[in-house]
Short mmCIF file of C-alpha atoms in Angstrom, two decimals:
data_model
loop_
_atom_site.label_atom_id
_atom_site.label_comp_id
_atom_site.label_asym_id
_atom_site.label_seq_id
_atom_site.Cartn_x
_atom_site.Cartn_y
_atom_site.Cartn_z
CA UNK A 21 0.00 0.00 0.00
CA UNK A 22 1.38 3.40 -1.39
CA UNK A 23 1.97 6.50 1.41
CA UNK A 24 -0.56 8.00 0.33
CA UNK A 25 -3.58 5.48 1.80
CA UNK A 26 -1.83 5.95 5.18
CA UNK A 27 -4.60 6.75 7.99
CA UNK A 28 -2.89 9.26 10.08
CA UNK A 29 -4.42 8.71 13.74
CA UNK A 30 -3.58 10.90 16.83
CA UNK A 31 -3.56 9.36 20.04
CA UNK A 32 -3.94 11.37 23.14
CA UNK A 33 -2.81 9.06 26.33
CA UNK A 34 -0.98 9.79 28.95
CA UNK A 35 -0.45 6.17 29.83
CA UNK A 36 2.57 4.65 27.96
CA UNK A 37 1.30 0.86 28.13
CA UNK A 38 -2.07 1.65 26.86
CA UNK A 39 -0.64 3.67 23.80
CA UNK A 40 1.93 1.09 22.71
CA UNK A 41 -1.23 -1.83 23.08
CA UNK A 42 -3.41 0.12 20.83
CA UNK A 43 -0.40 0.95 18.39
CA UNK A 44 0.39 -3.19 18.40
CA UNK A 45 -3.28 -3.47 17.41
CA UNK A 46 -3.57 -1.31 14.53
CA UNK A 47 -0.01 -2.83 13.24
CA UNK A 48 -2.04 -6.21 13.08
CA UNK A 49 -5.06 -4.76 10.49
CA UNK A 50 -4.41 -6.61 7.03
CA UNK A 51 -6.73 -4.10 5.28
CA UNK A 52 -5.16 -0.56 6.44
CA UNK A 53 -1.93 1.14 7.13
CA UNK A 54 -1.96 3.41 9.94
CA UNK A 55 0.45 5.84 10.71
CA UNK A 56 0.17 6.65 14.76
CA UNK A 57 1.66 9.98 16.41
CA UNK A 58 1.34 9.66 20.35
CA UNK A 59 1.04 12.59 22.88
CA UNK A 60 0.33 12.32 26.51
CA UNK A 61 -0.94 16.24 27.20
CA UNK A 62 -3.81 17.65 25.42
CA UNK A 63 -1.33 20.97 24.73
CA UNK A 64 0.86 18.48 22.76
CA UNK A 65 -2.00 17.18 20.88
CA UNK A 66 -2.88 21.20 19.88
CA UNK A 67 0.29 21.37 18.74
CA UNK A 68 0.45 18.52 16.43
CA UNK A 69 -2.83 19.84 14.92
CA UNK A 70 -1.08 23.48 14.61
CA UNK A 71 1.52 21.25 12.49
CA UNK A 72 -0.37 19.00 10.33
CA UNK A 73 -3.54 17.80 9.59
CA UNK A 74 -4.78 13.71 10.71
CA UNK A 75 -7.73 11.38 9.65
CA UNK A 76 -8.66 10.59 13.08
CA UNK A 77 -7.97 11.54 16.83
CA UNK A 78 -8.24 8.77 19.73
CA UNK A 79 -8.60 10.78 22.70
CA UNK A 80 -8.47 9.48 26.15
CA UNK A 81 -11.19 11.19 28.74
CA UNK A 82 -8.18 11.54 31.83
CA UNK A 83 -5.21 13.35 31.13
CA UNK A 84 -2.84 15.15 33.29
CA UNK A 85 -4.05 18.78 31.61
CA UNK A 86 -7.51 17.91 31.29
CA UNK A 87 -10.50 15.94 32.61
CA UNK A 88 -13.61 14.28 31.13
CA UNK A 89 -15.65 16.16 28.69
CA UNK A 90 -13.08 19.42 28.63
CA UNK A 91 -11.33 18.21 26.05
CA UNK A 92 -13.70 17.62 23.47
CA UNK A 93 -15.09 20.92 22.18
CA UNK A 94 -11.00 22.32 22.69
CA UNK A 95 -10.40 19.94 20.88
CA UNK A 96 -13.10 20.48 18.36
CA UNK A 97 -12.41 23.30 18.13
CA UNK A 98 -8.79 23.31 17.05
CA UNK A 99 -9.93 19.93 13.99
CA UNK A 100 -13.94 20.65 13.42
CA UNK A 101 -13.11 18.53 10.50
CA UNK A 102 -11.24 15.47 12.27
CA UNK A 103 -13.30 12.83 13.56
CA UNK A 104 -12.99 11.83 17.69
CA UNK A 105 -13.13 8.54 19.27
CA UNK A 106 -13.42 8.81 22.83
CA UNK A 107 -11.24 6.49 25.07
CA UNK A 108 -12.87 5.47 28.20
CA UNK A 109 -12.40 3.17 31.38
CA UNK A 110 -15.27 0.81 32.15
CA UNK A 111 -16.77 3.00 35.02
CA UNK A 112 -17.16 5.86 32.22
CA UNK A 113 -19.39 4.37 30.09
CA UNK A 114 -21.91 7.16 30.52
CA UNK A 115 -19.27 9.78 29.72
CA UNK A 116 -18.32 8.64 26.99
CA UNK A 117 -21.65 8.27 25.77
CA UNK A 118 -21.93 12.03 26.52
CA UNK A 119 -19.12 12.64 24.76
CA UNK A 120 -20.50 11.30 21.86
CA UNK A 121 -23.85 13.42 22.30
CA UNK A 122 -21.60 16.38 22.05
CA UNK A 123 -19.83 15.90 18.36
CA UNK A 124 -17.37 12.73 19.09
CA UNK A 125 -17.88 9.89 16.17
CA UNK A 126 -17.63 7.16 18.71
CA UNK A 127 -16.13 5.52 21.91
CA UNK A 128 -14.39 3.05 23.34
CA UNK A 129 -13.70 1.13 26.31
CA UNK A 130 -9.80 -0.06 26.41
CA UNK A 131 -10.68 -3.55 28.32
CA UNK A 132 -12.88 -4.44 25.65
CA UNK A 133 -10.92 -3.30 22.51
CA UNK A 134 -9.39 -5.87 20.11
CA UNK A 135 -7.70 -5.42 17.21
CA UNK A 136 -10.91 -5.39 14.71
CA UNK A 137 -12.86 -3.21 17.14
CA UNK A 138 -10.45 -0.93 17.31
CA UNK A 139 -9.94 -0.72 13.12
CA UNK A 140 -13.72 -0.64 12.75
CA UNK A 141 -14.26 2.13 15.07
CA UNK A 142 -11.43 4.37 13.19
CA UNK A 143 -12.22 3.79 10.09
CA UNK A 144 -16.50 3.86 10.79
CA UNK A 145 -15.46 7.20 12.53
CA UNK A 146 -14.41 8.61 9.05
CA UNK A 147 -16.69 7.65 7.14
CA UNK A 148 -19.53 9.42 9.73
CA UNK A 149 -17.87 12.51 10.19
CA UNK A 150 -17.27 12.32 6.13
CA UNK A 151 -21.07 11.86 5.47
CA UNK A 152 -21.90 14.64 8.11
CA UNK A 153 -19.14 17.10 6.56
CA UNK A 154 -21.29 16.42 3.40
CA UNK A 155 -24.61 16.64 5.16
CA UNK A 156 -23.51 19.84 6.76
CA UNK A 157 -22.16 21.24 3.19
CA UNK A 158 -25.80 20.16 1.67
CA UNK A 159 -27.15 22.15 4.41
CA UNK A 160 -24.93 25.21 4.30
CA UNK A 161 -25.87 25.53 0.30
CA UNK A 162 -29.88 25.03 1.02
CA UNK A 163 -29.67 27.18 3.67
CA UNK A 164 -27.96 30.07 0.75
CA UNK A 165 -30.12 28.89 -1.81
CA UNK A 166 -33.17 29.19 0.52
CA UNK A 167 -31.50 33.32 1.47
CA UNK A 168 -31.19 33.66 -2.14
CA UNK A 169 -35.06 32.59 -3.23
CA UNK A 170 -36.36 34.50 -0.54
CA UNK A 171 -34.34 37.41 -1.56
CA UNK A 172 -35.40 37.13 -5.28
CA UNK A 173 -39.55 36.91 -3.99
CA UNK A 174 -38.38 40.06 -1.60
CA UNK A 175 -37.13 41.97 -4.72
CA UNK A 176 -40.08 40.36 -7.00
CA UNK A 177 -43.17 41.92 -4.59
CA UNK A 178 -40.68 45.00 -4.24
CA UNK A 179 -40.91 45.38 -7.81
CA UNK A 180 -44.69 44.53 -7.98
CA UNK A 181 -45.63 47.10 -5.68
CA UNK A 182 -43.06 49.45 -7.24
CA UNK A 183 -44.78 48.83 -10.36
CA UNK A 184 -48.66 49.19 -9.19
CA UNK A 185 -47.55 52.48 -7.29
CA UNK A 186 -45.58 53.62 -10.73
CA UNK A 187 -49.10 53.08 -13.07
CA UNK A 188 -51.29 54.35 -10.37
CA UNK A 189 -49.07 57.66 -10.11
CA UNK A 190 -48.82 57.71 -13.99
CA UNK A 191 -52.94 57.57 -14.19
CA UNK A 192 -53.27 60.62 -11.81
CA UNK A 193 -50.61 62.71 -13.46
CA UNK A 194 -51.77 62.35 -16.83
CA UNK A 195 -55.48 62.38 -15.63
CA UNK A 196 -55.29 66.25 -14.50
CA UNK A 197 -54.05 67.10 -18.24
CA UNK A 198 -56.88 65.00 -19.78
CA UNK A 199 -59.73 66.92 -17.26
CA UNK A 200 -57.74 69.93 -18.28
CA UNK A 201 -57.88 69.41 -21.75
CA UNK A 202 -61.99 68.26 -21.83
CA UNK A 203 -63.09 71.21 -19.74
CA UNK A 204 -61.19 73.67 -22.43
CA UNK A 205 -62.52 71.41 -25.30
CA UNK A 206 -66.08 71.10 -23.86
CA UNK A 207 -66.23 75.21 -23.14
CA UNK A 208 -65.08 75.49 -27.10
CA UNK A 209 -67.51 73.54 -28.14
CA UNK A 210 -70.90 74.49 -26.16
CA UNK A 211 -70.13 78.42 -25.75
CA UNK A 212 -68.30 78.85 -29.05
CA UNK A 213 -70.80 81.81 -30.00
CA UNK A 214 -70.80 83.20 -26.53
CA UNK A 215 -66.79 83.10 -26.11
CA UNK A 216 -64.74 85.96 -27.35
CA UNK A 217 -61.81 85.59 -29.49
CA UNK A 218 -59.63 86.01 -27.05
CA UNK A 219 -60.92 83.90 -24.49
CA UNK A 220 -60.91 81.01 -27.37
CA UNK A 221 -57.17 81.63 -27.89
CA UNK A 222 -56.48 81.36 -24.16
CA UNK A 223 -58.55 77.72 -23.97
CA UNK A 224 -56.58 77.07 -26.84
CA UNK A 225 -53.69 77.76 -25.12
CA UNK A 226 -54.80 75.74 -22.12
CA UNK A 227 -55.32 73.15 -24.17
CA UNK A 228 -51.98 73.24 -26.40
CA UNK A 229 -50.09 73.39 -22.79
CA UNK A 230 -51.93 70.19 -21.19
CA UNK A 231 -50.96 68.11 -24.26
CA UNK A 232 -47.55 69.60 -23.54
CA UNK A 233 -47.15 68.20 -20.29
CA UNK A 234 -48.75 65.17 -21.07
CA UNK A 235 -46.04 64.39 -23.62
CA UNK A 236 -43.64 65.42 -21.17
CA UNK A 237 -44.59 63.07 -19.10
CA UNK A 238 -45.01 59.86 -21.43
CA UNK A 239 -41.35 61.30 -22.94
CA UNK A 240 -39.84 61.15 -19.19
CA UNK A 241 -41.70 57.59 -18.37
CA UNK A 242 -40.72 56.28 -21.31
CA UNK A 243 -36.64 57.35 -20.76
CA UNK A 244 -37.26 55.52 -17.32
CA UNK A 245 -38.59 52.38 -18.66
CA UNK A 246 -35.80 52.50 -21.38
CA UNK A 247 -33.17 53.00 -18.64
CA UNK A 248 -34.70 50.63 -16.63
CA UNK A 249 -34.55 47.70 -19.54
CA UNK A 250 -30.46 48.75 -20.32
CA UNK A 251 -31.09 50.41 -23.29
CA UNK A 252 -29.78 53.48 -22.04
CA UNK A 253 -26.58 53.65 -23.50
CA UNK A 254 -23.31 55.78 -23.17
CA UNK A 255 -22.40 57.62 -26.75
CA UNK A 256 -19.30 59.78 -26.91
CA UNK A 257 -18.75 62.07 -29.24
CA UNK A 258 -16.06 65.47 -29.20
CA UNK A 259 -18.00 68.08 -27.40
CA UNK A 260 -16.78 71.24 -26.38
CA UNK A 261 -17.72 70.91 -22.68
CA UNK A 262 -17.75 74.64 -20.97
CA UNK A 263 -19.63 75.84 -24.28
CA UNK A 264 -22.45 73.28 -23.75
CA UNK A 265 -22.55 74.86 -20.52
CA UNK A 266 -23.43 77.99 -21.75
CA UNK A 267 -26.28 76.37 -24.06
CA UNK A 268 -27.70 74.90 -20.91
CA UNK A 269 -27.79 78.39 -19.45
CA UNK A 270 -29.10 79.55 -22.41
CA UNK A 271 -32.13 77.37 -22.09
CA UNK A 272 -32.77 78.57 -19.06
CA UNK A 273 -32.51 81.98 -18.83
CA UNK A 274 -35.89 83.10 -19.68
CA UNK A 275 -37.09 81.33 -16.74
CA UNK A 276 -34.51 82.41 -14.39
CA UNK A 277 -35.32 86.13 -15.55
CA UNK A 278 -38.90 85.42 -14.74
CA UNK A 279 -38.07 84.37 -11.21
CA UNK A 280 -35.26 87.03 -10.98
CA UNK A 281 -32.59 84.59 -9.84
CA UNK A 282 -28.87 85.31 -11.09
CA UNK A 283 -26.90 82.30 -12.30
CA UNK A 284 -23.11 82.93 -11.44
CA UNK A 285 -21.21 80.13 -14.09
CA UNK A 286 -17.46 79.96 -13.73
CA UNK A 287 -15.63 77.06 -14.85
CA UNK A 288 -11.73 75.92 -14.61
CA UNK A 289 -9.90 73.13 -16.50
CA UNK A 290 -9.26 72.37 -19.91
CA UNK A 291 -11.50 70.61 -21.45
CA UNK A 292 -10.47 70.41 -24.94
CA UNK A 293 -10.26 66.85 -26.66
CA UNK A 294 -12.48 65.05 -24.38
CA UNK A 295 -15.89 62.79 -25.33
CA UNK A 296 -19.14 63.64 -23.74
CA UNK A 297 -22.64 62.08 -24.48
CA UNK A 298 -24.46 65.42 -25.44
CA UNK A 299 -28.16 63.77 -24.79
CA UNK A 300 -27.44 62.45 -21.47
CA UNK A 301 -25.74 65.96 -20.44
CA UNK A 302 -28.74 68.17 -21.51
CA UNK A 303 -30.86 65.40 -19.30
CA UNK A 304 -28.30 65.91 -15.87
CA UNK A 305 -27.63 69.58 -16.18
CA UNK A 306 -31.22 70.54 -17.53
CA UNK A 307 -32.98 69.08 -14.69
CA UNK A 308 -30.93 70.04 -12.17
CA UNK A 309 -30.23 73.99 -13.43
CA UNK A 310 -33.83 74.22 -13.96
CA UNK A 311 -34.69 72.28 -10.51
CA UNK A 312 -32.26 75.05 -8.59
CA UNK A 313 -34.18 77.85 -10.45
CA UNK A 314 -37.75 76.54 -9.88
CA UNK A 315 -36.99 76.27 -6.12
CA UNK A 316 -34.99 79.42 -5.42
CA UNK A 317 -36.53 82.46 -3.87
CA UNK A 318 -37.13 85.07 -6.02
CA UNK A 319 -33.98 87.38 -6.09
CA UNK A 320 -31.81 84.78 -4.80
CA UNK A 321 -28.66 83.11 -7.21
CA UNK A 322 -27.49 80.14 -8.19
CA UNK A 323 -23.96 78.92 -8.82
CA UNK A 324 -22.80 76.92 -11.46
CA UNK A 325 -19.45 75.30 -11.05
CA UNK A 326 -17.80 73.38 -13.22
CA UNK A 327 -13.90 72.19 -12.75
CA UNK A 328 -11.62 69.72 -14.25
CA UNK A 329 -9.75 67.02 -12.41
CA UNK A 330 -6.96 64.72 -13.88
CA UNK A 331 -9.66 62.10 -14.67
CA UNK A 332 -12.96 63.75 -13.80
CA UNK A 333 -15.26 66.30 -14.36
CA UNK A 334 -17.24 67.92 -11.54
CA UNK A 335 -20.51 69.48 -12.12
CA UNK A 336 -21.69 71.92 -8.82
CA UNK A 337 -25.15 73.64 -8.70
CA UNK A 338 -25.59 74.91 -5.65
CA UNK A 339 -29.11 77.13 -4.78
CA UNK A 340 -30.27 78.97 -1.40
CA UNK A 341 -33.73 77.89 -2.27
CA UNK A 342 -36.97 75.99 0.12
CA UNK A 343 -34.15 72.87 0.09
CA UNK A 344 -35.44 69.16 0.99
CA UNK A 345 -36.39 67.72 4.07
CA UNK A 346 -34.44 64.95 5.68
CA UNK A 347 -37.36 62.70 5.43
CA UNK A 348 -37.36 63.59 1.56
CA UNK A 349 -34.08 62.94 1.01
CA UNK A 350 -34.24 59.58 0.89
CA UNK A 351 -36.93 59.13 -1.33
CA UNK A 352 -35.25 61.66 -4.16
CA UNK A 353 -34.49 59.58 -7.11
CA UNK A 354 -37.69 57.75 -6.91
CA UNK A 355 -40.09 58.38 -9.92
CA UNK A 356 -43.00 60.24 -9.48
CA UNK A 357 -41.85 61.51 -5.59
CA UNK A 358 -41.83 64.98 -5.08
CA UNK A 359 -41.44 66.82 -1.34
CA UNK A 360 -43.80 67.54 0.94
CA UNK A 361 -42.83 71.35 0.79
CA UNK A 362 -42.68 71.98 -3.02
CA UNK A 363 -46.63 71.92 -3.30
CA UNK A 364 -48.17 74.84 -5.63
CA UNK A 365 -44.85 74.53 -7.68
CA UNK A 366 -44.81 72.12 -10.87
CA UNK A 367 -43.41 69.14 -11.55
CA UNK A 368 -43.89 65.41 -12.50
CA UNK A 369 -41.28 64.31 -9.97
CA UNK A 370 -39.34 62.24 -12.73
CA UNK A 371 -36.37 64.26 -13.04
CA UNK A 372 -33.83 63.52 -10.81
CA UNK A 373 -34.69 59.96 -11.30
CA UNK A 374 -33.60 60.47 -14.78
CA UNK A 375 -30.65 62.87 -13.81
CA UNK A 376 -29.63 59.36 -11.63
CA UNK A 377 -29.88 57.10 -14.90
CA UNK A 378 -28.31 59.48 -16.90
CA UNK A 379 -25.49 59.82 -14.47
CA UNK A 380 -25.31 56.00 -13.72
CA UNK A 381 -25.15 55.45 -17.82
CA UNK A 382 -22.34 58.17 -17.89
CA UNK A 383 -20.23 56.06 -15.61
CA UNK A 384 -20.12 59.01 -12.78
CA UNK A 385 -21.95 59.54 -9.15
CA UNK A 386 -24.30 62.05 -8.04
CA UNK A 387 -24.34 63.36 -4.65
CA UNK A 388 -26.06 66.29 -2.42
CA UNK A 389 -26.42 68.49 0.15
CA UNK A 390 -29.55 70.15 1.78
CA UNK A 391 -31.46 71.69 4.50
CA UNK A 392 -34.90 73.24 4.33
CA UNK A 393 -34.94 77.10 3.81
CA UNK A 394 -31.24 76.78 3.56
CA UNK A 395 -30.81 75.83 -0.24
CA UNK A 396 -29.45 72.54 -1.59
CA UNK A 397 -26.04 71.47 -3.97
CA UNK A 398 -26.11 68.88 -6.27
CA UNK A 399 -22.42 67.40 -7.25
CA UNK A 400 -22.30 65.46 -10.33
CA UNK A 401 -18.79 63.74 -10.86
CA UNK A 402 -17.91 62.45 -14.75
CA UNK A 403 -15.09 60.34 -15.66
CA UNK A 404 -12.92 62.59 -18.18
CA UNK A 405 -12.82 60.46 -21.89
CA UNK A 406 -9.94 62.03 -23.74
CA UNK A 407 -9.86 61.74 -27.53
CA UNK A 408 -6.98 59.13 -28.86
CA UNK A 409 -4.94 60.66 -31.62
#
């Protein structure tokens, strides 16, 4: 038989006559090679463990650094894996029977052990602590499979409910257009003699700035769901990146005159040879310049920072507007959520959850600051693509 089908057994007994019987017993088994290593202190035994690993550990319940069951979960402690046959005088019977209650694979008393009792328990001692290894590793991956299922029906009703609260906010926002839109139809059509021509125009206008918001709305759903499904994708193209910035504050200066709140833009860095996706920019820095502006005090500012790292580019819009309350906070990229202190003021509550996406598809991280009646800064960070040449 090769080295390699050795069974290497530890024996822990501190009495020398004992130890050398048992080792003349195993050197008598025709079907097994066993190679013994004999300590007679518990401390000795740790240290053979420290040193190497063995198939089997006899242990003897009475040695001169520990007592009975003391040993055993020390012991079990130091070789979970290795199995444990308990070695016991006849008046211990009952202890060892404990010991077996508490993890060893079997026992034995040394009056009564004979060559073939002694191989059979060894070897039957592997092959149970083998099969409960197993049964334990069965266990350990049903247990993670179970966690995992559980965690995939957690995320399944998360997204069912998600979903129900997402139509059932989409029906309401698009139903106040629609009533909009069939009052100012309704008027147009049963007082069209009675109505002036100017007060025609201005249902007309009613009407023309419902449908407006309604395709807003489907336009801003629709980018979710598109994000949502990973269609939203990343396109680089040259852009130069401070001029954009003064497009975006282009767009929204009409509305920032109307609310008579000064935009202060400064930017530092060069940004020359460097990819940007142009759609998902207008999306970030549209919604949040335009979200600063809408929720500034009238005759307040806004500052527009935008700076160049080595490998990123940092987008700050800061406000000293109504800001967001703590409990808001948390719910801020969520579709359809708007605060609790930004009623009277318009909005669909969809676009910082696209601003997120947009951010997300960019590769970058969005992060803020705020306190009600304080203001609030939004910090968008964009990893730098240079141009190869």
């Amino acid at each position: 038989m090769t080295a390699t089908c050795l069974v290497k057994i530890l024996l822990i007994e501190d009495n020398l006559a004992e130890a050398r019987l048992l080792q003349e017993f195993l050197k008598q088994s025709p079907s097994k090679e066993f190679s013994l290593v004999h300590v007679q202190r518990l401390r000795d035994a740790f240290h053979e463990l420290s040193q190497q690993n063995y198939d089997v550990i006899l242990l003897d319940l009475t040695l001169p650094d520990s007592q009975g069951l003391s040993s055993l979960p020390l012991l079990m402690s130091q070789a979970p894996s290795t199995p444990i046959v308990v070695l016991t005088n006849i008046n211990d019977e009952e202890l060892a029977i404990e010991a077996v209650r508490q993890g060893a694979q079997d026992y034995l008393v040394k009056r009564q052990v004979k060559p073939d009792v002694l191989v059979r328990s060894v070897q039957y001692a592997i092959a149970r602590k083998q099969v409960l290894e197993q049964l334990r590793t069965v266990n350990q991956t049903l247990e993670i499979t179970v966690e995992e299922r559980t965690a995939e029906l957690e995320k399944a009703q998360e997204l069912y409910q998600f979903k129900t609260e997402f139509v059932s906010m989409l029906s309401h926002d698009i139903r106040n257009p629609l009533n909009t839109i069939l009052l100012a139809a309704g008027l147009l059509q049963n007082n069209d003699e009675k109505l002036t021509q100017e007060k025609k125009l201005n249902h007309l206008k009613i009407i023309r700035s419902a449908i407006k918001n309604m395709a807003q709305l489907l336009d801003e759903v629709s980018f979710i769901g598109k994000a949502d499904s990973g269609k939203l994708q990343c396109q680089l193209y040259p852009l130069n990146l401070e001029a954009f910035c003064h497009q975006i504050l282009e767009d929204t200066h009409l509305t920032a005159l109307e609310k008579r709140v000064t935009i202060e833009f400064t930017s530092s860095g060069d940004f020359s040879s460097t990819l940007w996706d142009e759609n998902l920019l207008r999306h970030i820095l549209g919604n949040i310049l335009s979200n600063a502006i809408k929720y500034s005090y009238p005759d307040s500012k806004v500052k527009f920072e935008l700076t160049r790292q080595e490998k990123t580019a940092t987008f700050k819009i800061q406000d000293w507007g109504i800001g967001i309350s703590t409990k808001d906070q948390n719910q801020l990229f969520i579709p359809f959520h708007r605060g609790e202190n930004v009623s009277g003021i318009s909005g669909t509550g969809m676009g910082l959850a696209i601003v997120k996406k947009c951010v997300e598809a960019h590769g970058g991280e969005i992060k803020f600051e705020s306190q009600i009646d304080v203001g609030t800064t939004f910090t968008v960070t964009l990893p730098v693509i240079k141009i190869e040449i």
